[in-house]
PDB file of C-alpha atoms in Angstrom:
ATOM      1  CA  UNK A 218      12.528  -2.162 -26.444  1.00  0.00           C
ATOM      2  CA  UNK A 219      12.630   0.100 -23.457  1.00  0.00           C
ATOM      3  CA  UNK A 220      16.084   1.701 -22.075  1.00  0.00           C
ATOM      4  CA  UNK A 221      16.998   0.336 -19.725  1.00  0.00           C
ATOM      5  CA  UNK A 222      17.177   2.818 -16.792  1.00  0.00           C
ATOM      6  CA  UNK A 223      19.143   3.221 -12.770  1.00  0.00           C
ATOM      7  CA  UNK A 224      19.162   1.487 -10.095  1.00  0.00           C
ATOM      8  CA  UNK A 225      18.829   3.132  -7.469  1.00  0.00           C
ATOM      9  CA  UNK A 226      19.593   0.341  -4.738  1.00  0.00           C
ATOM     10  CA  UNK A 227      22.931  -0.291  -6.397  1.00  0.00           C
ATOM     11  CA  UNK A 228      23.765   3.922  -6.685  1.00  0.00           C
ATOM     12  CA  UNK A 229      22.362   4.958  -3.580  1.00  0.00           C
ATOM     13  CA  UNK A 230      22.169   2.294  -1.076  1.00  0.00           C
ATOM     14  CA  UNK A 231      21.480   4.679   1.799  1.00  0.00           C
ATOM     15  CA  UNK A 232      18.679   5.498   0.282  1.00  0.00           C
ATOM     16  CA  UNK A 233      17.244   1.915  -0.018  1.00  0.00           C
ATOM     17  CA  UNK A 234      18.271   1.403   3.751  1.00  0.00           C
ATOM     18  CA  UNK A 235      16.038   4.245   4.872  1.00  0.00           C
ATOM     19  CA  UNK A 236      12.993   3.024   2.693  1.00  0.00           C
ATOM     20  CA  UNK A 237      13.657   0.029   4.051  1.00  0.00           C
ATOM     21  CA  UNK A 238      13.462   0.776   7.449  1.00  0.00           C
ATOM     22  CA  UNK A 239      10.028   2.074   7.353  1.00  0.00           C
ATOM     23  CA  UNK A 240       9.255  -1.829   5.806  1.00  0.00           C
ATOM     24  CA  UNK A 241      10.870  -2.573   9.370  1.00  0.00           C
ATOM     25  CA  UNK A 242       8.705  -0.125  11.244  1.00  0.00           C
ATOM     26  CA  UNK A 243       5.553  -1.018   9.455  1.00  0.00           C
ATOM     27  CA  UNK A 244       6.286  -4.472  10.407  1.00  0.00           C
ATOM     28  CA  UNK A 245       6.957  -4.382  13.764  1.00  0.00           C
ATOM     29  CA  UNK A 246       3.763  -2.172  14.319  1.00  0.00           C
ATOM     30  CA  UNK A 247       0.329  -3.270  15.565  1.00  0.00           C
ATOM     31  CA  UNK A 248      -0.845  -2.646  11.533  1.00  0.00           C
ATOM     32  CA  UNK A 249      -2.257  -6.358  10.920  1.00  0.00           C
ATOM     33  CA  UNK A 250      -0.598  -8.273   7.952  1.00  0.00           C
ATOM     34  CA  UNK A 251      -3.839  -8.174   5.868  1.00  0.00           C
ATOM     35  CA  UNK A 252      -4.462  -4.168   6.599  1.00  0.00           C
ATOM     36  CA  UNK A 253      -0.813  -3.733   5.281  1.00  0.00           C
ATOM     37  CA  UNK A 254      -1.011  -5.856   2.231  1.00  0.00           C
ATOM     38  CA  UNK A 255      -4.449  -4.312   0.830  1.00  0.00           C
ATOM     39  CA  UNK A 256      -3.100  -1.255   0.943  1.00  0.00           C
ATOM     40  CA  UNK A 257      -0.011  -2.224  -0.884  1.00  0.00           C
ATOM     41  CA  UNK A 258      -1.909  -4.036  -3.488  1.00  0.00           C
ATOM     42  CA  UNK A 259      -4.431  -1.258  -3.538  1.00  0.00           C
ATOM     43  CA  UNK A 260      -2.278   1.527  -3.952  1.00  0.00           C
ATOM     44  CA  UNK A 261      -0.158  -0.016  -6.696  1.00  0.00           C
ATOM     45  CA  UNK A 262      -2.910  -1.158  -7.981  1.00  0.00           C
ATOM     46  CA  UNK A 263      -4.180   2.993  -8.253  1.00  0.00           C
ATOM     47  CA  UNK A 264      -0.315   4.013  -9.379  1.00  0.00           C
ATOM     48  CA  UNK A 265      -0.156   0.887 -12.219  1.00  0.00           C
ATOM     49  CA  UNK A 266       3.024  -0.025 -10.300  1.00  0.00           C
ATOM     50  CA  UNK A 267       3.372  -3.893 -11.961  1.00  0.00           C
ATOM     51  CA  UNK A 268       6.704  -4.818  -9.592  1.00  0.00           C
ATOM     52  CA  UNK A 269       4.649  -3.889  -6.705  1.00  0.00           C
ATOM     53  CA  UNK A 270       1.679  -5.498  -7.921  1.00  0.00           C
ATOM     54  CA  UNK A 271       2.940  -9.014  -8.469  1.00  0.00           C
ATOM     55  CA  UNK A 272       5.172  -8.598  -5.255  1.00  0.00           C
ATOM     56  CA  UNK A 273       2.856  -8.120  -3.206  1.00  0.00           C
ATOM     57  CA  UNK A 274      -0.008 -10.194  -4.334  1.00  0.00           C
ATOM     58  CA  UNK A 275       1.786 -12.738  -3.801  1.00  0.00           C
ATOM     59  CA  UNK A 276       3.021 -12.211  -0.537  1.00  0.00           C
ATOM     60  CA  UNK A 277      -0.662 -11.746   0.176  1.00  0.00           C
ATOM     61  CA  UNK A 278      -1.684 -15.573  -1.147  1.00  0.00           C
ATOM     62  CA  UNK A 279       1.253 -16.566   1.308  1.00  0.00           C
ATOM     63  CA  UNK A 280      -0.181 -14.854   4.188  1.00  0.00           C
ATOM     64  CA  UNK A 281      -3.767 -16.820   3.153  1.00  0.00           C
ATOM     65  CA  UNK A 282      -5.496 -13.490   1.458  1.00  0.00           C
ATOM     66  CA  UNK A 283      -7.800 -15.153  -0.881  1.00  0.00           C
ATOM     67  CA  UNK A 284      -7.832 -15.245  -4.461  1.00  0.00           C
ATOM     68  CA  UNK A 285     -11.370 -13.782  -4.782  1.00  0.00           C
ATOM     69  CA  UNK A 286     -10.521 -10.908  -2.359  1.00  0.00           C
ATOM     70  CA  UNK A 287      -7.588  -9.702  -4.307  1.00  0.00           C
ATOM     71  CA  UNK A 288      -9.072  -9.879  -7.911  1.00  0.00           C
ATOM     72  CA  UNK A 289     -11.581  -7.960  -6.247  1.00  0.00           C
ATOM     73  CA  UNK A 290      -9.942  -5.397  -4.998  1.00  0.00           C
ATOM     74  CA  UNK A 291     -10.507  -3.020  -7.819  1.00  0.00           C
ATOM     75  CA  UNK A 292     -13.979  -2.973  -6.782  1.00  0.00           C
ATOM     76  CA  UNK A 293     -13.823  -3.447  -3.331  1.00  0.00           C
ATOM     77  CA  UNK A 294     -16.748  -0.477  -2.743  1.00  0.00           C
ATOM     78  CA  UNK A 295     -19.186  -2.670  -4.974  1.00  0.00           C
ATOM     79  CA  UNK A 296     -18.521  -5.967  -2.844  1.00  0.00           C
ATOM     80  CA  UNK A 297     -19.603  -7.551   0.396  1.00  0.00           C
ATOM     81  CA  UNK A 298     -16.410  -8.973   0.549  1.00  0.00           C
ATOM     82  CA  UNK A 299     -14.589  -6.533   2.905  1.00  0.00           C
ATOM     83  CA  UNK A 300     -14.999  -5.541   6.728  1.00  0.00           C
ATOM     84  CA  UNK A 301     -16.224  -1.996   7.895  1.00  0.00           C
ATOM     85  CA  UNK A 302     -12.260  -1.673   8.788  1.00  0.00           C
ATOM     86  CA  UNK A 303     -11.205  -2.686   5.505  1.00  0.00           C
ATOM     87  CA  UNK A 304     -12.718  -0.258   3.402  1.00  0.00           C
ATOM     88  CA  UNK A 305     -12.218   2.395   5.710  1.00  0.00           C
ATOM     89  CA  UNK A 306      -8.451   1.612   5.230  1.00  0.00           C
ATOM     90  CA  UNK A 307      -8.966   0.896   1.700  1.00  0.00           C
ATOM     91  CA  UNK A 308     -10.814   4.484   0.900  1.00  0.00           C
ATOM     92  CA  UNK A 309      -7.645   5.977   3.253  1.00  0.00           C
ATOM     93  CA  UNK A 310      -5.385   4.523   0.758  1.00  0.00           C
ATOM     94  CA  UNK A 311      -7.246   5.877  -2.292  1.00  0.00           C
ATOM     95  CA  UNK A 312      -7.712   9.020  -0.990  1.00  0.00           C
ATOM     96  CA  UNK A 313      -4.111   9.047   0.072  1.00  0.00           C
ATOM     97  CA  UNK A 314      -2.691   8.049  -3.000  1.00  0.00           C
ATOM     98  CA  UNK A 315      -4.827  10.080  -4.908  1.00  0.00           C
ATOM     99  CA  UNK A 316      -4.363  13.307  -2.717  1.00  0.00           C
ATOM    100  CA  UNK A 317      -4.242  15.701  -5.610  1.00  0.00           C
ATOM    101  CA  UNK A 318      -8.023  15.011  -6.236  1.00  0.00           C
ATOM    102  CA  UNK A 319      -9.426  15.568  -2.585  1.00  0.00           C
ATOM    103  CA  UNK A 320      -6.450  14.985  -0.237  1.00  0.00           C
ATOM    104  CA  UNK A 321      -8.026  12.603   2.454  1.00  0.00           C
ATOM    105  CA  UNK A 322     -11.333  13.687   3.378  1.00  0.00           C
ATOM    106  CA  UNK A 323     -12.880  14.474   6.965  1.00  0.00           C
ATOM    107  CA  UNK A 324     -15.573  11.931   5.965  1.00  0.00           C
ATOM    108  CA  UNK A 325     -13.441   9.187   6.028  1.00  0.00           C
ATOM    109  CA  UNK A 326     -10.892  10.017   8.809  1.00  0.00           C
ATOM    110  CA  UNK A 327     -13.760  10.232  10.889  1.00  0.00           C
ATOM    111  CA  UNK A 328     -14.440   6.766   9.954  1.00  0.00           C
ATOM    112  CA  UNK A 329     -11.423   5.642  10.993  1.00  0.00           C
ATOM    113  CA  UNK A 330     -11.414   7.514  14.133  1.00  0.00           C
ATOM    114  CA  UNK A 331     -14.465   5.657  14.848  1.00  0.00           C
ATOM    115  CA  UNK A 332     -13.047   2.557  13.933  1.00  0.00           C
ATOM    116  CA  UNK A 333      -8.739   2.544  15.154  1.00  0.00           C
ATOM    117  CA  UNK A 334      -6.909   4.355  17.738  1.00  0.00           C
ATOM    118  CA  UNK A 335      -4.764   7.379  16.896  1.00  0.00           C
ATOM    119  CA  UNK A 336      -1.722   5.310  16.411  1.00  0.00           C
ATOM    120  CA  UNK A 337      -3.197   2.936  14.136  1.00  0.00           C
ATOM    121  CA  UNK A 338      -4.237   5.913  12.040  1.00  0.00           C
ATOM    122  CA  UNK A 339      -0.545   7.082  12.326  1.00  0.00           C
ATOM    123  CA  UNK A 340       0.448   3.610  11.073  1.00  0.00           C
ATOM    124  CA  UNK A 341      -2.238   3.041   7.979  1.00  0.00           C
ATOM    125  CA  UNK A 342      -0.842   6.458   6.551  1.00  0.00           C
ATOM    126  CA  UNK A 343       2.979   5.343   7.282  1.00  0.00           C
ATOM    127  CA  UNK A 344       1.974   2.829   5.297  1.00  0.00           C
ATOM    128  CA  UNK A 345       0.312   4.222   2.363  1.00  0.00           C
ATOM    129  CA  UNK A 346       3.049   7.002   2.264  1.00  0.00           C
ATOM    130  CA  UNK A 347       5.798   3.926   1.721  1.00  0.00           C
ATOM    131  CA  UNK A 348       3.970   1.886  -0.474  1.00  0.00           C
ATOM    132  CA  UNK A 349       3.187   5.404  -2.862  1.00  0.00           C
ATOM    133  CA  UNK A 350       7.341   5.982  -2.282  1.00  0.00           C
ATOM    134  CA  UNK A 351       7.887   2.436  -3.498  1.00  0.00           C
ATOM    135  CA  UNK A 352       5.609   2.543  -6.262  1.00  0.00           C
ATOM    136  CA  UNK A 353       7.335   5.793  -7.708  1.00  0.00           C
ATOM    137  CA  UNK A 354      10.586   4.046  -7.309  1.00  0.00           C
ATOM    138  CA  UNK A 355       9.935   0.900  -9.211  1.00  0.00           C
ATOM    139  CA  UNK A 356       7.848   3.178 -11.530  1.00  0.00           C
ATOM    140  CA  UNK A 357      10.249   5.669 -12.453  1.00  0.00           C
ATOM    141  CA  UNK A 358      13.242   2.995 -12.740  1.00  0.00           C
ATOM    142  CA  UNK A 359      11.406   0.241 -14.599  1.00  0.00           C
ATOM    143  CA  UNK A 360      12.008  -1.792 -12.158  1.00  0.00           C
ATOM    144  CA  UNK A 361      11.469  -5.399 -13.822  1.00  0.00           C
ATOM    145  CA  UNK A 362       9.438  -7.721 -12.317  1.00  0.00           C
ATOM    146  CA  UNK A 363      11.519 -11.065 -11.019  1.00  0.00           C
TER     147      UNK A 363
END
């Protein structure tokens, strides 16, 4: 049985109010509801983050992701199942979350240059930042799923 570890929301609510206040800013941006939920179920996906994972695959089926799309998404580069904008975001959010490999490369910001305006860019890697800052909090706190 594991130990059961902090809780950070309870300890240090300030804390919580500032993550949660990029959630606010994320959602009052022009990022689309489906570009923001592939890369939350992407990147926990990448970090093994389970809370985050069943959280947000299922506000994903809410918002009408499919099924198919989202068991996919592990393999999203071998599929014809996602848009020119959606892997670009989705190899943003790899490379992101992965940044200790190759940090995100020129390749694909130029990709996304092609494809989003500079603000939109600002906005996918606001988002990938908080969803890698959530992860490591449910992560590190075994956080239990609900």
């Amino acid at each position: 049985m594991e130990h059961k570890r902090i809780n950070i929301q309870q300890l240090e609510p300030n804390a919580y109010k500032i993550m949660f206040a990029l959630d606010n800013y994320l959602f009052t941006s022009q990022l689309s509801k489906t570009h923001w939920e592939l890369i939350k179920i992407r990147a926990s996906q990448i970090n093994g983050c389970a809370f985050c994972i069943n959280l947000h695959t299922s506000d994903a089926l809410q918002q009408g992701e499919t099924a198919q799309r989202i068991f996919m998404l592990n393999a999203w580069k071998e599929t014809g199942l996602f848009t020119e904008e959606e892997r670009t975001i989705l190899a943003m959010t790899e490379e992101i979350t992965l940044i200790s490999q190759n940090g995100l490369t020129d390749e694909t910001y130029q990709k996304a240059e092609k494809l989003f305006d500079s603000n939109y860019i600002a906005q996918i890697i606001m988002a990938i930042v908080t969803i890698n800052a959530w992860n490591r909090i449910a992560i590190s706190t075994l956080k239990p799923i609900a």
